[in-house]
Amino acid sequence: MNSVVAVFFMILLVLYFSFTVLLFTVGRIQKKKGLFYLYLSFFFRGLLSVGPALLMFHADISWTAYLTGPLRVSLIPLTYLYLEKLSEQDKRIGKKDLWHFIPLFVNIVLALILVPGHASDIVGQSDETLKSSVRMIWEDSPRHNILAVTCRVFLFLQAFIYPFLIYRLYKSYIKTIKKNSSLLKNTNAVWIRWVVFMMPFEVFFEGFGLLGIYSSSIVLVLFYIFLIFYAFFFFIHALQQGELSTSFSQQGSSVMDKGDIQFVKTSAKEDEFNEILEKFLENEFYLNPELSFKDLADSLNISKNKLSQIIREQGSENFYMFVNYFRIERSKQLLTELPDNYVIESVISKSGFKARSTFYRVFKEIAGETPTNYLEKVNKKTQRR
């Protein structure tokens, strides 16, 4: 095996294990139990890198023959479970989740049957080259072929099944978030749609290894770049992603209600947030078109740093997004109460906006439609009644 390749896998090993420790720490501190699936996935990726990395020391890696197949077919299911559990209160594996581990079970059984006494033949020797590894796949080791082909078949099946499942998750999440908590930027989950496209690439690189694509240095470099990008992509977004369970389940959710304005919380500091939000809603500070960040902090009798922290923890991109959410909710209430000879300007001013153009832009951004379309829907519902 080329020493340069071994060095790169050593880098990957350090990267994956570092992300495992960091995600484990964040999960414990922030009580994000769903991160378990993701840092377990990173840990498995690290284990897969151990064998190739140790080749630079000419170490015996025959033991990896037991692990390679089971670990590889576990990566995508673990990633999916992390995404799925974002919207569930109970993060534990249930009966409905057991089918995800069928490939793992099959590969473990095959490894226990085929590997004992033949581990070195299956893994190859420490002086193996890329080309000789490819020849071994097809010529010298039928046991290796059975394990490798079985693993890749499962990977290809996952490439078709899981992007579809993740896309369904993404559509469900976005729909519910827009309906219930459009203010919460850290739960907007838009990044999940990119996983739909990235996952087949991972399976391509893993699965087509059987065809000897890694004998091409260009493909090998692209594979390395993709692995690093994939790792950083999930690590960064996992740190930013908030829990979705409060938006998707009534059990355990906490909703602040003031008239027709609702806000769903996800922060662990519920009591403190409730108190501040209640004061914010009761005094209707958001209706002041001249309201500034400093003014709101002074009115709530908290520091600017504290207000910034609360806004950030609740997922708002900035102060204006935080305030505009409540302004739009008020405008919706006013639109439903408008008489036939209404003047839209009255709604704009009573909602805390100074300009018509700003109102229309913010309304469409938060509500997902124009005020006119929203009003038409309201009128249709009223007529049906």
mmCIF file of N, CA and C in Angstrom, residues 1-6 51-52 55-56 58-59 61 119-137 139-141 144:
data_model
loop_
_atom_site.group_PDB
_atom_site.id
_atom_site.type_symbol
_atom_site.label_atom_id
_atom_site.label_comp_id
_atom_site.label_asym_id
_atom_site.label_seq_id
_atom_site.Cartn_x
_atom_site.Cartn_y
_atom_site.Cartn_z
ATOM 1 N N MET A 1 0.860 -1.202 0.000
ATOM 2 C CA MET A 1 0.000 0.000 0.000
ATOM 3 C C MET A 1 0.884 1.236 0.000
ATOM 4 N N ASN A 2 0.560 2.182 -0.851
ATOM 5 C CA ASN A 2 1.340 3.401 -0.974
ATOM 6 C C ASN A 2 1.388 4.145 0.358
ATOM 7 N N SER A 3 2.594 4.590 0.769
ATOM 8 C CA SER A 3 2.748 5.273 2.058
ATOM 9 C C SER A 3 1.995 6.589 2.096
ATOM 10 N N VAL A 4 1.861 7.250 0.936
ATOM 11 C CA VAL A 4 1.104 8.513 0.886
ATOM 12 C C VAL A 4 -0.355 8.263 1.238
ATOM 13 N N VAL A 5 -0.901 7.168 0.721
ATOM 14 C CA VAL A 5 -2.277 6.802 1.039
ATOM 15 C C VAL A 5 -2.420 6.522 2.530
ATOM 16 N N ALA A 6 -1.449 5.818 3.100
ATOM 17 C CA ALA A 6 -1.481 5.514 4.527
ATOM 18 C C ALA A 6 -1.450 6.784 5.365
ATOM 19 N N GLY A 51 -6.970 0.656 9.826
ATOM 20 C CA GLY A 51 -6.219 -0.344 9.074
ATOM 21 C C GLY A 51 -5.298 0.258 8.034
ATOM 22 N N PRO A 52 -5.836 1.047 7.076
ATOM 23 C CA PRO A 52 -4.969 1.660 6.075
ATOM 24 C C PRO A 52 -3.893 2.563 6.688
ATOM 25 N N LEU A 55 -0.798 0.710 7.989
ATOM 26 C CA LEU A 55 0.072 0.099 6.986
ATOM 27 C C LEU A 55 1.385 0.860 6.827
ATOM 28 N N MET A 56 1.369 2.148 7.181
ATOM 29 C CA MET A 56 2.609 2.910 7.079
ATOM 30 C C MET A 56 3.638 2.422 8.104
ATOM 31 N N HIS A 58 3.768 -0.873 8.739
ATOM 32 C CA HIS A 58 3.878 -2.288 8.387
ATOM 33 C C HIS A 58 3.295 -3.185 9.483
ATOM 34 N N ALA A 59 2.200 -2.739 10.055
ATOM 35 C CA ALA A 59 1.556 -3.488 11.132
ATOM 36 C C ALA A 59 0.621 -4.549 10.570
ATOM 37 N N ILE A 61 -2.782 -5.999 10.094
ATOM 38 C CA ILE A 61 -4.146 -5.448 10.169
ATOM 39 C C ILE A 61 -5.183 -6.503 9.789
ATOM 40 N N ALA A 119 -7.991 -14.381 7.598
ATOM 41 C CA ALA A 119 -8.010 -12.917 7.718
ATOM 42 C C ALA A 119 -6.948 -12.264 6.842
ATOM 43 N N SER A 120 -5.730 -12.804 6.855
ATOM 44 C CA SER A 120 -4.644 -12.200 6.069
ATOM 45 C C SER A 120 -4.930 -12.281 4.576
ATOM 46 N N ASP A 121 -5.535 -13.385 4.134
ATOM 47 C CA ASP A 121 -5.871 -13.527 2.720
ATOM 48 C C ASP A 121 -6.929 -12.504 2.298
ATOM 49 N N ILE A 122 -7.859 -12.228 3.202
ATOM 50 C CA ILE A 122 -8.957 -11.317 2.888
ATOM 51 C C ILE A 122 -8.488 -9.864 2.866
ATOM 52 N N VAL A 123 -7.677 -9.493 3.842
ATOM 53 C CA VAL A 123 -7.236 -8.104 3.958
ATOM 54 C C VAL A 123 -6.086 -7.810 3.015
ATOM 55 N N GLY A 124 -5.190 -8.786 2.813
ATOM 56 C CA GLY A 124 -4.004 -8.548 2.001
ATOM 57 C C GLY A 124 -2.786 -8.347 2.876
ATOM 58 N N GLN A 125 -1.646 -8.219 2.262
ATOM 59 C CA GLN A 125 -0.387 -8.075 2.983
ATOM 60 C C GLN A 125 -0.031 -6.608 3.156
ATOM 61 N N SER A 126 0.904 -6.334 4.057
ATOM 62 C CA SER A 126 1.289 -4.951 4.347
ATOM 63 C C SER A 126 1.974 -4.266 3.177
ATOM 64 N N ASP A 127 2.542 -5.064 2.252
ATOM 65 C CA ASP A 127 3.204 -4.465 1.099
ATOM 66 C C ASP A 127 2.294 -4.415 -0.119
ATOM 67 N N GLU A 128 0.988 -4.553 0.124
ATOM 68 C CA GLU A 128 0.021 -4.558 -0.973
ATOM 69 C C GLU A 128 0.004 -3.204 -1.672
ATOM 70 N N THR A 129 -0.099 -3.236 -2.996
ATOM 71 C CA THR A 129 -0.255 -2.000 -3.760
ATOM 72 C C THR A 129 -1.703 -1.883 -4.204
ATOM 73 N N LEU A 130 -2.057 -0.702 -4.737
ATOM 74 C CA LEU A 130 -3.423 -0.514 -5.200
ATOM 75 C C LEU A 130 -3.786 -1.512 -6.295
ATOM 76 N N LYS A 131 -2.869 -1.701 -7.247
ATOM 77 C CA LYS A 131 -3.161 -2.600 -8.365
ATOM 78 C C LYS A 131 -3.234 -4.059 -7.924
ATOM 79 N N SER A 132 -2.347 -4.447 -7.012
ATOM 80 C CA SER A 132 -2.398 -5.833 -6.551
ATOM 81 C C SER A 132 -3.634 -6.080 -5.705
ATOM 82 N N SER A 133 -4.114 -5.046 -5.023
ATOM 83 C CA SER A 133 -5.353 -5.176 -4.250
ATOM 84 C C SER A 133 -6.530 -5.425 -5.178
ATOM 85 N N VAL A 134 -6.539 -4.732 -6.302
ATOM 86 C CA VAL A 134 -7.614 -4.921 -7.277
ATOM 87 C C VAL A 134 -7.564 -6.340 -7.851
ATOM 88 N N ARG A 135 -6.359 -6.825 -8.151
ATOM 89 C CA ARG A 135 -6.225 -8.185 -8.674
ATOM 90 C C ARG A 135 -6.698 -9.205 -7.647
ATOM 91 N N MET A 136 -6.397 -8.950 -6.388
ATOM 92 C CA MET A 136 -6.804 -9.867 -5.328
ATOM 93 C C MET A 136 -8.319 -9.971 -5.245
ATOM 94 N N ILE A 137 -8.992 -8.854 -5.474
ATOM 95 C CA ILE A 137 -10.450 -8.838 -5.374
ATOM 96 C C ILE A 137 -11.068 -9.857 -6.323
ATOM 97 N N GLU A 139 -9.260 -12.263 -8.328
ATOM 98 C CA GLU A 139 -8.541 -13.475 -8.713
ATOM 99 C C GLU A 139 -8.191 -14.392 -7.543
ATOM 100 N N ASP A 140 -7.700 -13.835 -6.459
ATOM 101 C CA ASP A 140 -7.009 -14.648 -5.466
ATOM 102 C C ASP A 140 -7.801 -15.026 -4.224
ATOM 103 N N SER A 141 -8.890 -14.332 -3.925
ATOM 104 C CA SER A 141 -9.531 -14.562 -2.632
ATOM 105 C C SER A 141 -11.047 -14.617 -2.759
ATOM 106 N N HIS A 144 -12.755 -13.135 0.250
ATOM 107 C CA HIS A 144 -12.773 -11.673 0.181
ATOM 108 C C HIS A 144 -13.869 -11.197 -0.759
#
